C-alpha cells in the first residue's frame, strides 16, 4: 500500500479533508501533517494520523514564514518516528519548503508532489517581491516530480509563462468527491425549492470575497424579497470587518454556518436554485483563472451557476452551453441577468445541466485509484523533468470529460 505524507497548509481546510479522503479511497495510507489556522471539528478524518507542526494566521505572510522555519527545525522531533513515506505531497508553497526538509529527513530519495490550487497575488507581482517569491518557488520545487493544479488557466497564465517550476503538471479539477461503492446515481436531485419567488442564490464554501457579499446584499434588497441569499461555509475573518454582524442586518441574507464536504452537499444545495460561482478576491488574477468547488458542486445537483464574464468559469460554462454569465459586477447587472426569472426559464437552464454526464462534476472511486496509481508510478520512474516550455494542461471541451491525469 502506497504510504503518503501529506503536508497541508491548514489542517482545518475542508479541501484538505476531501483530498485525503480521495487518496485513502484510491488505496493509499495517509499521514497528515501541517499547520492549524483555526479549529474545525468537521475537518476531522477517522483513522488518519494528524501531526500539528504549528499555528499560522490567515493573511499574515511574515508570520507564516516564521512558522515554516520553526516547523523545519522541529521536523525531526515531530516526524522522525514515522515510517518512511513513498511519496510526499506538499499543498501550497509554504509546505514545499517543509517537504524538502522532510525528504532529506527520510533519506533524500522520496518523490515530492507540489499541489497548488491557488496563485497568491504576491506571486504575480512584477517587482522584487514577486520575482523573489517565484525564484523561491522554483528553488524549493526543483525536486518536485509532479505539479497538481485544478484549472488549465493556472498553467496558461502562471506556471508556463512565469513560474520557474519544471515539474510535470496534471489537472485534477475541484469535482465532487463520491466514493460510494453503489452504482453511480443520477447527478441531479430533481428536487428544488418551489420554482417561484423567493428565488434562492447559494454562496457556499470558502467565503472570502467582500465584494461578492456587498453585491449580493445590495441585489437582494433591490429585489425586495423576490431573491434570497443563502450563505454556508467558512468566512475568512481577515477579509470582513464583521461578517456575522453584516449578515444579521440584511433582511434577505442568511448564514447557516460550516458544513461537511461532501457529506452535506445534497442538503445545502437542495435548498437553493442558483450557485454563486463568482469570486472577486483577487480580481483579474487568481479569481479569473480558478474553477471553484462550488461550480462542480452546484451543477452536480442541478443548480444553475452564475459566473462572471471573462473568467475561466464563464468559458467552462460557455463550452457546455449551461449557466448564466454576469456582464457587469453590480446589483443592477445581476438584476438584469436574473431579476425577471420565470419558472419556465429556470426549468430550461436546469435541464441543460442535467444533460451533462455526471463525470463532468464527479470524482469517483475509480478516479481516486487512478490518482494513487499515478503517484505510485513516481517511485518507479527515473528522476527526470519535462522542460518548463512543455507544460500543458487540457483546455475544456464540452464533448470531452477529461480527468487531466496521464
GROMACS .gro file of C-alpha atoms in nm:
model
  406
    1UNK     CA    1   0.000   0.000   0.000
    2UNK     CA    2   0.138   0.339  -0.101
    3UNK     CA    3   0.244   0.541   0.203
    4UNK     CA    4   0.188   0.917   0.155
    5UNK     CA    5   0.295   1.200   0.381
    6UNK     CA    6   0.051   1.482   0.305
    7UNK     CA    7   0.175   1.825   0.420
    8UNK     CA    8  -0.112   2.074   0.448
    9UNK     CA    9  -0.107   2.449   0.499
   10UNK     CA   10  -0.426   2.427   0.709
   11UNK     CA   11  -0.536   2.105   0.875
   12UNK     CA   12  -0.885   2.252   0.920
   13UNK     CA   13  -0.932   2.319   0.548
   14UNK     CA   14  -1.225   2.113   0.412
   15UNK     CA   15  -1.039   2.079   0.080
   16UNK     CA   16  -0.751   1.906   0.262
   17UNK     CA   17  -1.000   1.664   0.414
   18UNK     CA   18  -1.152   1.596   0.072
   19UNK     CA   19  -0.814   1.527  -0.092
   20UNK     CA   20  -0.715   1.299   0.197
   21UNK     CA   21  -1.037   1.102   0.161
   22UNK     CA   22  -0.972   1.069  -0.213
   23UNK     CA   23  -0.622   0.933  -0.156
   24UNK     CA   24  -0.746   0.684   0.102
   25UNK     CA   25  -1.025   0.575  -0.133
   26UNK     CA   26  -0.765   0.525  -0.404
   27UNK     CA   27  -0.580   0.275  -0.185
   28UNK     CA   28  -0.313   0.486  -0.013
   29UNK     CA   29  -0.224   0.508   0.353
   30UNK     CA   30  -0.203   0.873   0.466
   31UNK     CA   31  -0.016   1.056   0.738
   32UNK     CA   32  -0.136   1.414   0.757
   33UNK     CA   33   0.089   1.690   0.891
   34UNK     CA   34   0.064   2.066   0.877
   35UNK     CA   35  -0.038   2.391   1.037
   36UNK     CA   36  -0.356   2.492   1.212
   37UNK     CA   37  -0.525   2.824   1.139
   38UNK     CA   38  -0.850   2.753   1.321
   39UNK     CA   39  -1.043   2.476   1.487
   40UNK     CA   40  -1.282   2.289   1.259
   41UNK     CA   41  -1.411   1.959   1.400
   42UNK     CA   42  -1.590   1.893   1.069
   43UNK     CA   43  -1.249   1.851   0.904
   44UNK     CA   44  -1.153   1.552   1.120
   45UNK     CA   45  -1.094   1.222   0.940
   46UNK     CA   46  -1.147   0.900   1.131
   47UNK     CA   47  -0.841   0.678   1.135
   48UNK     CA   48  -0.599   0.934   0.990
   49UNK     CA   49  -0.299   1.031   1.197
   50UNK     CA   50  -0.257   1.410   1.212
   51UNK     CA   51   0.061   1.589   1.323
   52UNK     CA   52   0.040   1.960   1.406
   53UNK     CA   53   0.353   2.150   1.302
   54UNK     CA   54   0.244   2.483   1.447
   55UNK     CA   55  -0.016   2.755   1.409
   56UNK     CA   56  -0.042   3.014   1.133
   57UNK     CA   57  -0.272   3.309   1.072
   58UNK     CA   58  -0.466   3.376   0.752
   59UNK     CA   59  -0.333   3.679   0.566
   60UNK     CA   60  -0.018   3.715   0.781
   61UNK     CA   61   0.254   3.621   0.535
   62UNK     CA   62   0.556   3.704   0.750
   63UNK     CA   63   0.415   3.511   1.045
   64UNK     CA   64   0.370   3.210   0.820
   65UNK     CA   65   0.733   3.229   0.705
   66UNK     CA   66   0.842   3.219   1.069
   67UNK     CA   67   0.613   2.924   1.138
   68UNK     CA   68   0.755   2.734   0.842
   69UNK     CA   69   1.111   2.797   0.961
   70UNK     CA   70   1.019   2.672   1.307
   71UNK     CA   71   0.850   2.364   1.165
   72UNK     CA   72   1.156   2.276   0.958
   73UNK     CA   73   1.375   2.296   1.269
   74UNK     CA   74   1.141   2.071   1.469
   75UNK     CA   75   1.066   1.823   1.191
   76UNK     CA   76   1.297   1.550   1.317
   77UNK     CA   77   1.124   1.553   1.656
   78UNK     CA   78   0.772   1.556   1.510
   79UNK     CA   79   0.809   1.328   1.209
   80UNK     CA   80   1.132   1.136   1.270
   81UNK     CA   81   0.949   0.843   1.430
   82UNK     CA   82   0.724   0.787   1.127
   83UNK     CA   83   0.765   0.515   0.870
   84UNK     CA   84   0.943   0.642   0.560
   85UNK     CA   85   0.681   0.761   0.309
   86UNK     CA   86   0.679   0.655  -0.053
   87UNK     CA   87   0.561   0.998  -0.169
   88UNK     CA   88   0.535   1.342  -0.009
   89UNK     CA   89   0.260   1.583  -0.121
   90UNK     CA   90   0.310   1.950  -0.039
   91UNK     CA   91  -0.002   2.163  -0.055
   92UNK     CA   92   0.093   2.528  -0.124
   93UNK     CA   93   0.429   2.699  -0.138
   94UNK     CA   94   0.499   2.709   0.235
   95UNK     CA   95   0.461   2.332   0.259
   96UNK     CA   96   0.702   2.284  -0.030
   97UNK     CA   97   0.977   2.414   0.200
   98UNK     CA   98   0.871   2.165   0.468
   99UNK     CA   99   0.857   1.887   0.208
  100UNK     CA  100   1.221   1.937   0.109
  101UNK     CA  101   1.326   1.916   0.473
  102UNK     CA  102   1.109   1.607   0.525
  103UNK     CA  103   1.252   1.436   0.216
  104UNK     CA  104   1.603   1.495   0.348
  105UNK     CA  105   1.496   1.359   0.686
  106UNK     CA  106   1.383   1.035   0.522
  107UNK     CA  107   1.696   0.987   0.312
  108UNK     CA  108   1.655   1.237   0.028
  109UNK     CA  109   1.507   1.000  -0.230
  110UNK     CA  110   1.133   1.044  -0.158
  111UNK     CA  111   0.942   1.188  -0.458
  112UNK     CA  112   0.778   1.525  -0.389
  113UNK     CA  113   0.448   1.634  -0.544
  114UNK     CA  114   0.354   2.002  -0.536
  115UNK     CA  115  -0.020   2.072  -0.507
  116UNK     CA  116  -0.107   2.432  -0.594
  117UNK     CA  117  -0.475   2.519  -0.635
  118UNK     CA  118  -0.450   2.898  -0.597
  119UNK     CA  119  -0.199   3.154  -0.720
  120UNK     CA  120  -0.145   3.415  -0.450
  121UNK     CA  121  -0.131   3.776  -0.571
  122UNK     CA  122   0.219   3.816  -0.424
  123UNK     CA  123   0.346   3.555  -0.670
  124UNK     CA  124   0.226   3.770  -0.960
  125UNK     CA  125   0.386   4.099  -0.862
  126UNK     CA  126   0.622   4.246  -1.118
  127UNK     CA  127   0.872   4.370  -0.862
  128UNK     CA  128   1.146   4.241  -0.636
  129UNK     CA  129   0.898   4.069  -0.403
  130UNK     CA  130   0.724   3.883  -0.685
  131UNK     CA  131   1.049   3.782  -0.852
  132UNK     CA  132   1.193   3.665  -0.521
  133UNK     CA  133   0.887   3.452  -0.443
  134UNK     CA  134   0.885   3.293  -0.788
  135UNK     CA  135   1.256   3.221  -0.756
  136UNK     CA  136   1.193   3.065  -0.416
  137UNK     CA  137   0.914   2.851  -0.561
  138UNK     CA  138   1.146   2.734  -0.838
  139UNK     CA  139   1.425   2.658  -0.594
  140UNK     CA  140   1.206   2.478  -0.340
  141UNK     CA  141   1.028   2.289  -0.617
  142UNK     CA  142   1.334   2.188  -0.820
  143UNK     CA  143   1.297   1.830  -0.696
  144UNK     CA  144   0.918   1.816  -0.737
  145UNK     CA  145   0.817   1.537  -0.974
  146UNK     CA  146   0.456   1.642  -1.033
  147UNK     CA  147   0.250   1.960  -1.010
  148UNK     CA  148  -0.117   1.910  -0.925
  149UNK     CA  149  -0.338   2.205  -1.016
  150UNK     CA  150  -0.712   2.250  -1.066
  151UNK     CA  151  -0.757   2.482  -1.364
  152UNK     CA  152  -0.589   2.493  -1.707
  153UNK     CA  153  -0.578   2.872  -1.674
  154UNK     CA  154  -0.329   2.840  -1.388
  155UNK     CA  155  -0.087   2.666  -1.623
  156UNK     CA  156  -0.164   2.901  -1.911
  157UNK     CA  157  -0.128   3.225  -1.718
  158UNK     CA  158   0.118   3.141  -1.442
  159UNK     CA  159   0.305   2.812  -1.442
  160UNK     CA  160   0.402   2.819  -1.808
  161UNK     CA  161   0.498   3.190  -1.857
  162UNK     CA  162   0.606   3.298  -1.506
  163UNK     CA  163   0.690   3.014  -1.272
  164UNK     CA  164   1.037   2.860  -1.253
  165UNK     CA  165   0.893   2.515  -1.180
  166UNK     CA  166   0.982   2.231  -1.413
  167UNK     CA  167   0.755   1.964  -1.265
  168UNK     CA  168   0.510   1.789  -1.495
  169UNK     CA  169   0.161   1.938  -1.443
  170UNK     CA  170  -0.155   1.729  -1.411
  171UNK     CA  171  -0.505   1.871  -1.391
  172UNK     CA  172  -0.736   1.749  -1.115
  173UNK     CA  173  -1.047   1.964  -1.116
  174UNK     CA  174  -1.237   2.053  -0.798
  175UNK     CA  175  -1.502   1.794  -0.863
  176UNK     CA  176  -1.740   1.649  -0.606
  177UNK     CA  177  -1.588   1.350  -0.428
  178UNK     CA  178  -1.820   1.049  -0.450
  179UNK     CA  179  -1.662   0.727  -0.327
  180UNK     CA  180  -1.966   0.513  -0.255
  181UNK     CA  181  -1.949   0.161  -0.393
  182UNK     CA  182  -2.310   0.190  -0.502
  183UNK     CA  183  -2.386   0.237  -0.870
  184UNK     CA  184  -2.339   0.593  -0.987
  185UNK     CA  185  -2.653   0.793  -0.915
  186UNK     CA  186  -2.812   1.043  -1.146
  187UNK     CA  187  -2.633   1.371  -1.094
  188UNK     CA  188  -2.942   1.590  -1.042
  189UNK     CA  189  -3.169   1.557  -0.741
  190UNK     CA  190  -3.487   1.653  -0.924
  191UNK     CA  191  -3.592   1.834  -0.605
  192UNK     CA  192  -3.586   2.212  -0.572
  193UNK     CA  193  -3.747   2.474  -0.358
  194UNK     CA  194  -4.067   2.598  -0.530
  195UNK     CA  195  -3.968   2.737  -0.870
  196UNK     CA  196  -4.100   3.083  -0.799
  197UNK     CA  197  -4.027   3.366  -0.560
  198UNK     CA  198  -3.835   3.379  -0.346
  199UNK     CA  199  -3.562   3.251  -0.574
  200UNK     CA  200  -3.258   3.147  -0.372
  201UNK     CA  201  -2.892   3.201  -0.460
  202UNK     CA  202  -2.644   2.987  -0.267
  203UNK     CA  203  -2.289   3.103  -0.196
  204UNK     CA  204  -2.109   2.812  -0.031
  205UNK     CA  205  -1.754   2.713   0.063
  206UNK     CA  206  -1.463   2.947   0.136
  207UNK     CA  207  -1.633   3.285   0.188
  208UNK     CA  208  -1.352   3.534   0.134
  209UNK     CA  209  -1.487   3.792  -0.112
  210UNK     CA  210  -1.619   4.112   0.048
  211UNK     CA  211  -1.720   4.246  -0.294
  212UNK     CA  212  -1.947   3.946  -0.354
  213UNK     CA  213  -2.103   3.987  -0.010
  214UNK     CA  214  -2.180   4.355  -0.068
  215UNK     CA  215  -2.309   4.295  -0.422
  216UNK     CA  216  -2.541   4.013  -0.319
  217UNK     CA  217  -2.672   4.212  -0.023
  218UNK     CA  218  -2.749   4.515  -0.240
  219UNK     CA  219  -2.909   4.295  -0.506
  220UNK     CA  220  -3.136   4.115  -0.257
  221UNK     CA  221  -3.257   4.445  -0.114
  222UNK     CA  222  -3.315   4.578  -0.465
  223UNK     CA  223  -3.531   4.274  -0.541
  224UNK     CA  224  -3.736   4.338  -0.224
  225UNK     CA  225  -3.756   3.976  -0.118
  226UNK     CA  226  -3.803   3.812  -0.458
  227UNK     CA  227  -3.449   3.674  -0.417
  228UNK     CA  228  -3.282   3.545  -0.102
  229UNK     CA  229  -2.910   3.481  -0.046
  230UNK     CA  230  -2.809   3.165   0.144
  231UNK     CA  231  -2.451   3.151   0.279
  232UNK     CA  232  -2.277   2.840   0.412
  233UNK     CA  233  -1.911   2.768   0.481
  234UNK     CA  234  -1.611   2.929   0.649
  235UNK     CA  235  -1.583   3.310   0.631
  236UNK     CA  236  -1.227   3.445   0.601
  237UNK     CA  237  -1.222   3.672   0.906
  238UNK     CA  238  -0.929   3.868   0.767
  239UNK     CA  239  -1.141   3.985   0.472
  240UNK     CA  240  -1.450   4.109   0.660
  241UNK     CA  241  -1.482   4.366   0.936
  242UNK     CA  242  -1.781   4.186   1.092
  243UNK     CA  243  -1.921   3.910   0.874
  244UNK     CA  244  -2.196   3.788   1.108
  245UNK     CA  245  -2.296   4.140   1.205
  246UNK     CA  246  -2.326   4.242   0.840
  247UNK     CA  247  -2.540   3.940   0.751
  248UNK     CA  248  -2.770   3.985   1.051
  249UNK     CA  249  -2.862   4.334   0.932
  250UNK     CA  250  -2.954   4.209   0.584
  251UNK     CA  251  -3.325   4.116   0.558
  252UNK     CA  252  -3.284   3.872   0.269
  253UNK     CA  253  -2.949   3.712   0.353
  254UNK     CA  254  -2.891   3.412   0.582
  255UNK     CA  255  -2.576   3.237   0.708
  256UNK     CA  256  -2.609   2.870   0.803
  257UNK     CA  257  -2.255   2.803   0.924
  258UNK     CA  258  -2.000   2.540   0.823
  259UNK     CA  259  -2.076   2.202   0.670
  260UNK     CA  260  -1.909   1.872   0.587
  261UNK     CA  261  -1.790   1.820   0.233
  262UNK     CA  262  -1.900   1.601   0.062
  263UNK     CA  263  -2.145   1.459   0.316
  264UNK     CA  264  -2.369   1.768   0.348
  265UNK     CA  265  -2.370   1.887  -0.013
  266UNK     CA  266  -2.705   1.737  -0.108
  267UNK     CA  267  -2.875   1.907   0.185
  268UNK     CA  268  -2.733   2.256   0.132
  269UNK     CA  269  -2.764   2.266  -0.247
  270UNK     CA  270  -3.111   2.117  -0.224
  271UNK     CA  271  -3.228   2.441  -0.064
  272UNK     CA  272  -3.129   2.682  -0.344
  273UNK     CA  273  -3.189   2.740  -0.714
  274UNK     CA  274  -2.866   2.912  -0.821
  275UNK     CA  275  -2.497   2.881  -0.733
  276UNK     CA  276  -2.283   3.194  -0.694
  277UNK     CA  277  -1.969   3.081  -0.881
  278UNK     CA  278  -1.802   3.425  -0.873
  279UNK     CA  279  -1.502   3.540  -0.670
  280UNK     CA  280  -1.350   3.889  -0.684
  281UNK     CA  281  -1.099   3.816  -0.406
  282UNK     CA  282  -0.801   3.850  -0.642
  283UNK     CA  283  -0.984   4.006  -0.932
  284UNK     CA  284  -0.822   3.971  -1.274
  285UNK     CA  285  -0.574   3.715  -1.145
  286UNK     CA  286  -0.646   3.404  -0.938
  287UNK     CA  287  -1.020   3.480  -0.928
  288UNK     CA  288  -1.035   3.497  -1.308
  289UNK     CA  289  -0.841   3.173  -1.354
  290UNK     CA  290  -0.985   2.935  -1.096
  291UNK     CA  291  -1.263   2.679  -1.139
  292UNK     CA  292  -1.419   2.682  -0.791
  293UNK     CA  293  -1.554   2.387  -0.593
  294UNK     CA  294  -1.900   2.542  -0.590
  295UNK     CA  295  -1.917   2.528  -0.970
  296UNK     CA  296  -1.897   2.148  -0.969
  297UNK     CA  297  -2.100   2.106  -0.652
  298UNK     CA  298  -2.392   2.316  -0.772
  299UNK     CA  299  -2.404   2.154  -1.115
  300UNK     CA  300  -2.375   1.809  -0.958
  301UNK     CA  301  -2.713   1.879  -0.800
  302UNK     CA  302  -2.863   2.060  -1.097
  303UNK     CA  303  -2.832   2.412  -0.957
  304UNK     CA  304  -2.780   2.689  -1.212
  305UNK     CA  305  -2.436   2.853  -1.179
  306UNK     CA  306  -2.380   3.228  -1.213
  307UNK     CA  307  -2.032   3.319  -1.344
  308UNK     CA  308  -1.855   3.645  -1.428
  309UNK     CA  309  -1.782   3.735  -1.789
  310UNK     CA  310  -1.416   3.697  -1.892
  311UNK     CA  311  -1.331   3.427  -1.637
  312UNK     CA  312  -1.228   3.064  -1.679
  313UNK     CA  313  -1.556   2.966  -1.514
  314UNK     CA  314  -1.754   3.155  -1.778
  315UNK     CA  315  -1.553   2.985  -2.053
  316UNK     CA  316  -1.619   2.647  -1.892
  317UNK     CA  317  -1.994   2.714  -1.891
  318UNK     CA  318  -1.995   2.851  -2.244
  319UNK     CA  319  -1.828   2.535  -2.378
  320UNK     CA  320  -2.119   2.333  -2.237
  321UNK     CA  321  -2.394   2.585  -2.312
  322UNK     CA  322  -2.504   2.597  -1.949
  323UNK     CA  323  -2.531   2.850  -1.669
  324UNK     CA  324  -2.569   3.228  -1.659
  325UNK     CA  325  -2.295   3.485  -1.718
  326UNK     CA  326  -2.294   3.822  -1.544
  327UNK     CA  327  -2.182   4.104  -1.773
  328UNK     CA  328  -2.141   4.374  -1.509
  329UNK     CA  329  -2.032   4.326  -1.147
  330UNK     CA  330  -2.314   4.525  -0.989
  331UNK     CA  331  -2.654   4.477  -0.831
  332UNK     CA  332  -2.806   4.631  -1.143
  333UNK     CA  333  -2.618   4.385  -1.366
  334UNK     CA  334  -2.734   4.089  -1.158
  335UNK     CA  335  -3.091   4.219  -1.163
  336UNK     CA  336  -3.074   4.240  -1.541
  337UNK     CA  337  -2.948   3.880  -1.558
  338UNK     CA  338  -3.190   3.704  -1.321
  339UNK     CA  339  -3.439   3.963  -1.196
  340UNK     CA  340  -3.706   3.859  -1.445
  341UNK     CA  341  -3.652   3.485  -1.386
  342UNK     CA  342  -3.955   3.266  -1.460
  343UNK     CA  343  -4.022   2.901  -1.373
  344UNK     CA  344  -4.004   2.805  -1.742
  345UNK     CA  345  -3.671   2.982  -1.796
  346UNK     CA  346  -3.527   2.821  -1.486
  347UNK     CA  347  -3.651   2.476  -1.588
  348UNK     CA  348  -3.477   2.512  -1.923
  349UNK     CA  349  -3.149   2.622  -1.760
  350UNK     CA  350  -3.160   2.332  -1.513
  351UNK     CA  351  -3.243   2.082  -1.788
  352UNK     CA  352  -2.931   2.177  -1.986
  353UNK     CA  353  -2.717   2.097  -1.681
  354UNK     CA  354  -2.889   1.760  -1.645
  355UNK     CA  355  -2.780   1.674  -1.999
  356UNK     CA  356  -2.411   1.684  -1.896
  357UNK     CA  357  -2.268   1.349  -1.795
  358UNK     CA  358  -2.221   1.305  -1.420
  359UNK     CA  359  -1.845   1.257  -1.465
  360UNK     CA  360  -1.825   1.625  -1.560
  361UNK     CA  361  -1.889   1.704  -1.194
  362UNK     CA  362  -1.787   1.392  -1.001
  363UNK     CA  363  -1.451   1.249  -0.888
  364UNK     CA  364  -1.535   0.887  -0.812
  365UNK     CA  365  -1.354   0.589  -0.661
  366UNK     CA  366  -1.207   0.489  -0.996
  367UNK     CA  367  -1.062   0.841  -1.034
  368UNK     CA  368  -0.915   0.811  -0.685
  369UNK     CA  369  -0.749   0.484  -0.780
  370UNK     CA  370  -0.603   0.632  -1.099
  371UNK     CA  371  -0.460   0.923  -0.897
  372UNK     CA  372  -0.295   0.692  -0.644
  373UNK     CA  373  -0.158   0.474  -0.925
  374UNK     CA  374  -0.005   0.784  -1.087
  375UNK     CA  375   0.159   0.876  -0.757
  376UNK     CA  376   0.282   0.521  -0.707
  377UNK     CA  377   0.444   0.532  -1.051
  378UNK     CA  378   0.674   0.808  -0.925
  379UNK     CA  379   0.852   0.554  -0.709
  380UNK     CA  380   0.943   0.357  -1.023
  381UNK     CA  381   1.017   0.641  -1.268
  382UNK     CA  382   1.364   0.787  -1.324
  383UNK     CA  383   1.410   1.132  -1.176
  384UNK     CA  384   1.373   1.338  -1.493
  385UNK     CA  385   1.190   1.663  -1.566
  386UNK     CA  386   0.996   1.790  -1.863
  387UNK     CA  387   1.114   2.135  -1.974
  388UNK     CA  388   0.905   2.425  -1.848
  389UNK     CA  389   0.807   2.518  -2.204
  390UNK     CA  390   0.641   2.179  -2.238
  391UNK     CA  391   0.395   2.247  -1.957
  392UNK     CA  392   0.046   2.184  -2.081
  393UNK     CA  393  -0.296   2.120  -1.938
  394UNK     CA  394  -0.608   2.024  -2.130
  395UNK     CA  395  -0.847   2.300  -2.227
  396UNK     CA  396  -1.215   2.243  -2.171
  397UNK     CA  397  -1.417   2.073  -2.438
  398UNK     CA  398  -1.787   2.009  -2.390
  399UNK     CA  399  -1.753   1.674  -2.566
  400UNK     CA  400  -1.456   1.553  -2.362
  401UNK     CA  401  -1.473   1.498  -1.987
  402UNK     CA  402  -1.102   1.487  -1.922
  403UNK     CA  403  -0.958   1.353  -1.599
  404UNK     CA  404  -0.645   1.553  -1.662
  405UNK     CA  405  -0.432   1.263  -1.548
  406UNK     CA  406  -0.195   1.079  -1.779
   0.00000   0.00000   0.00000
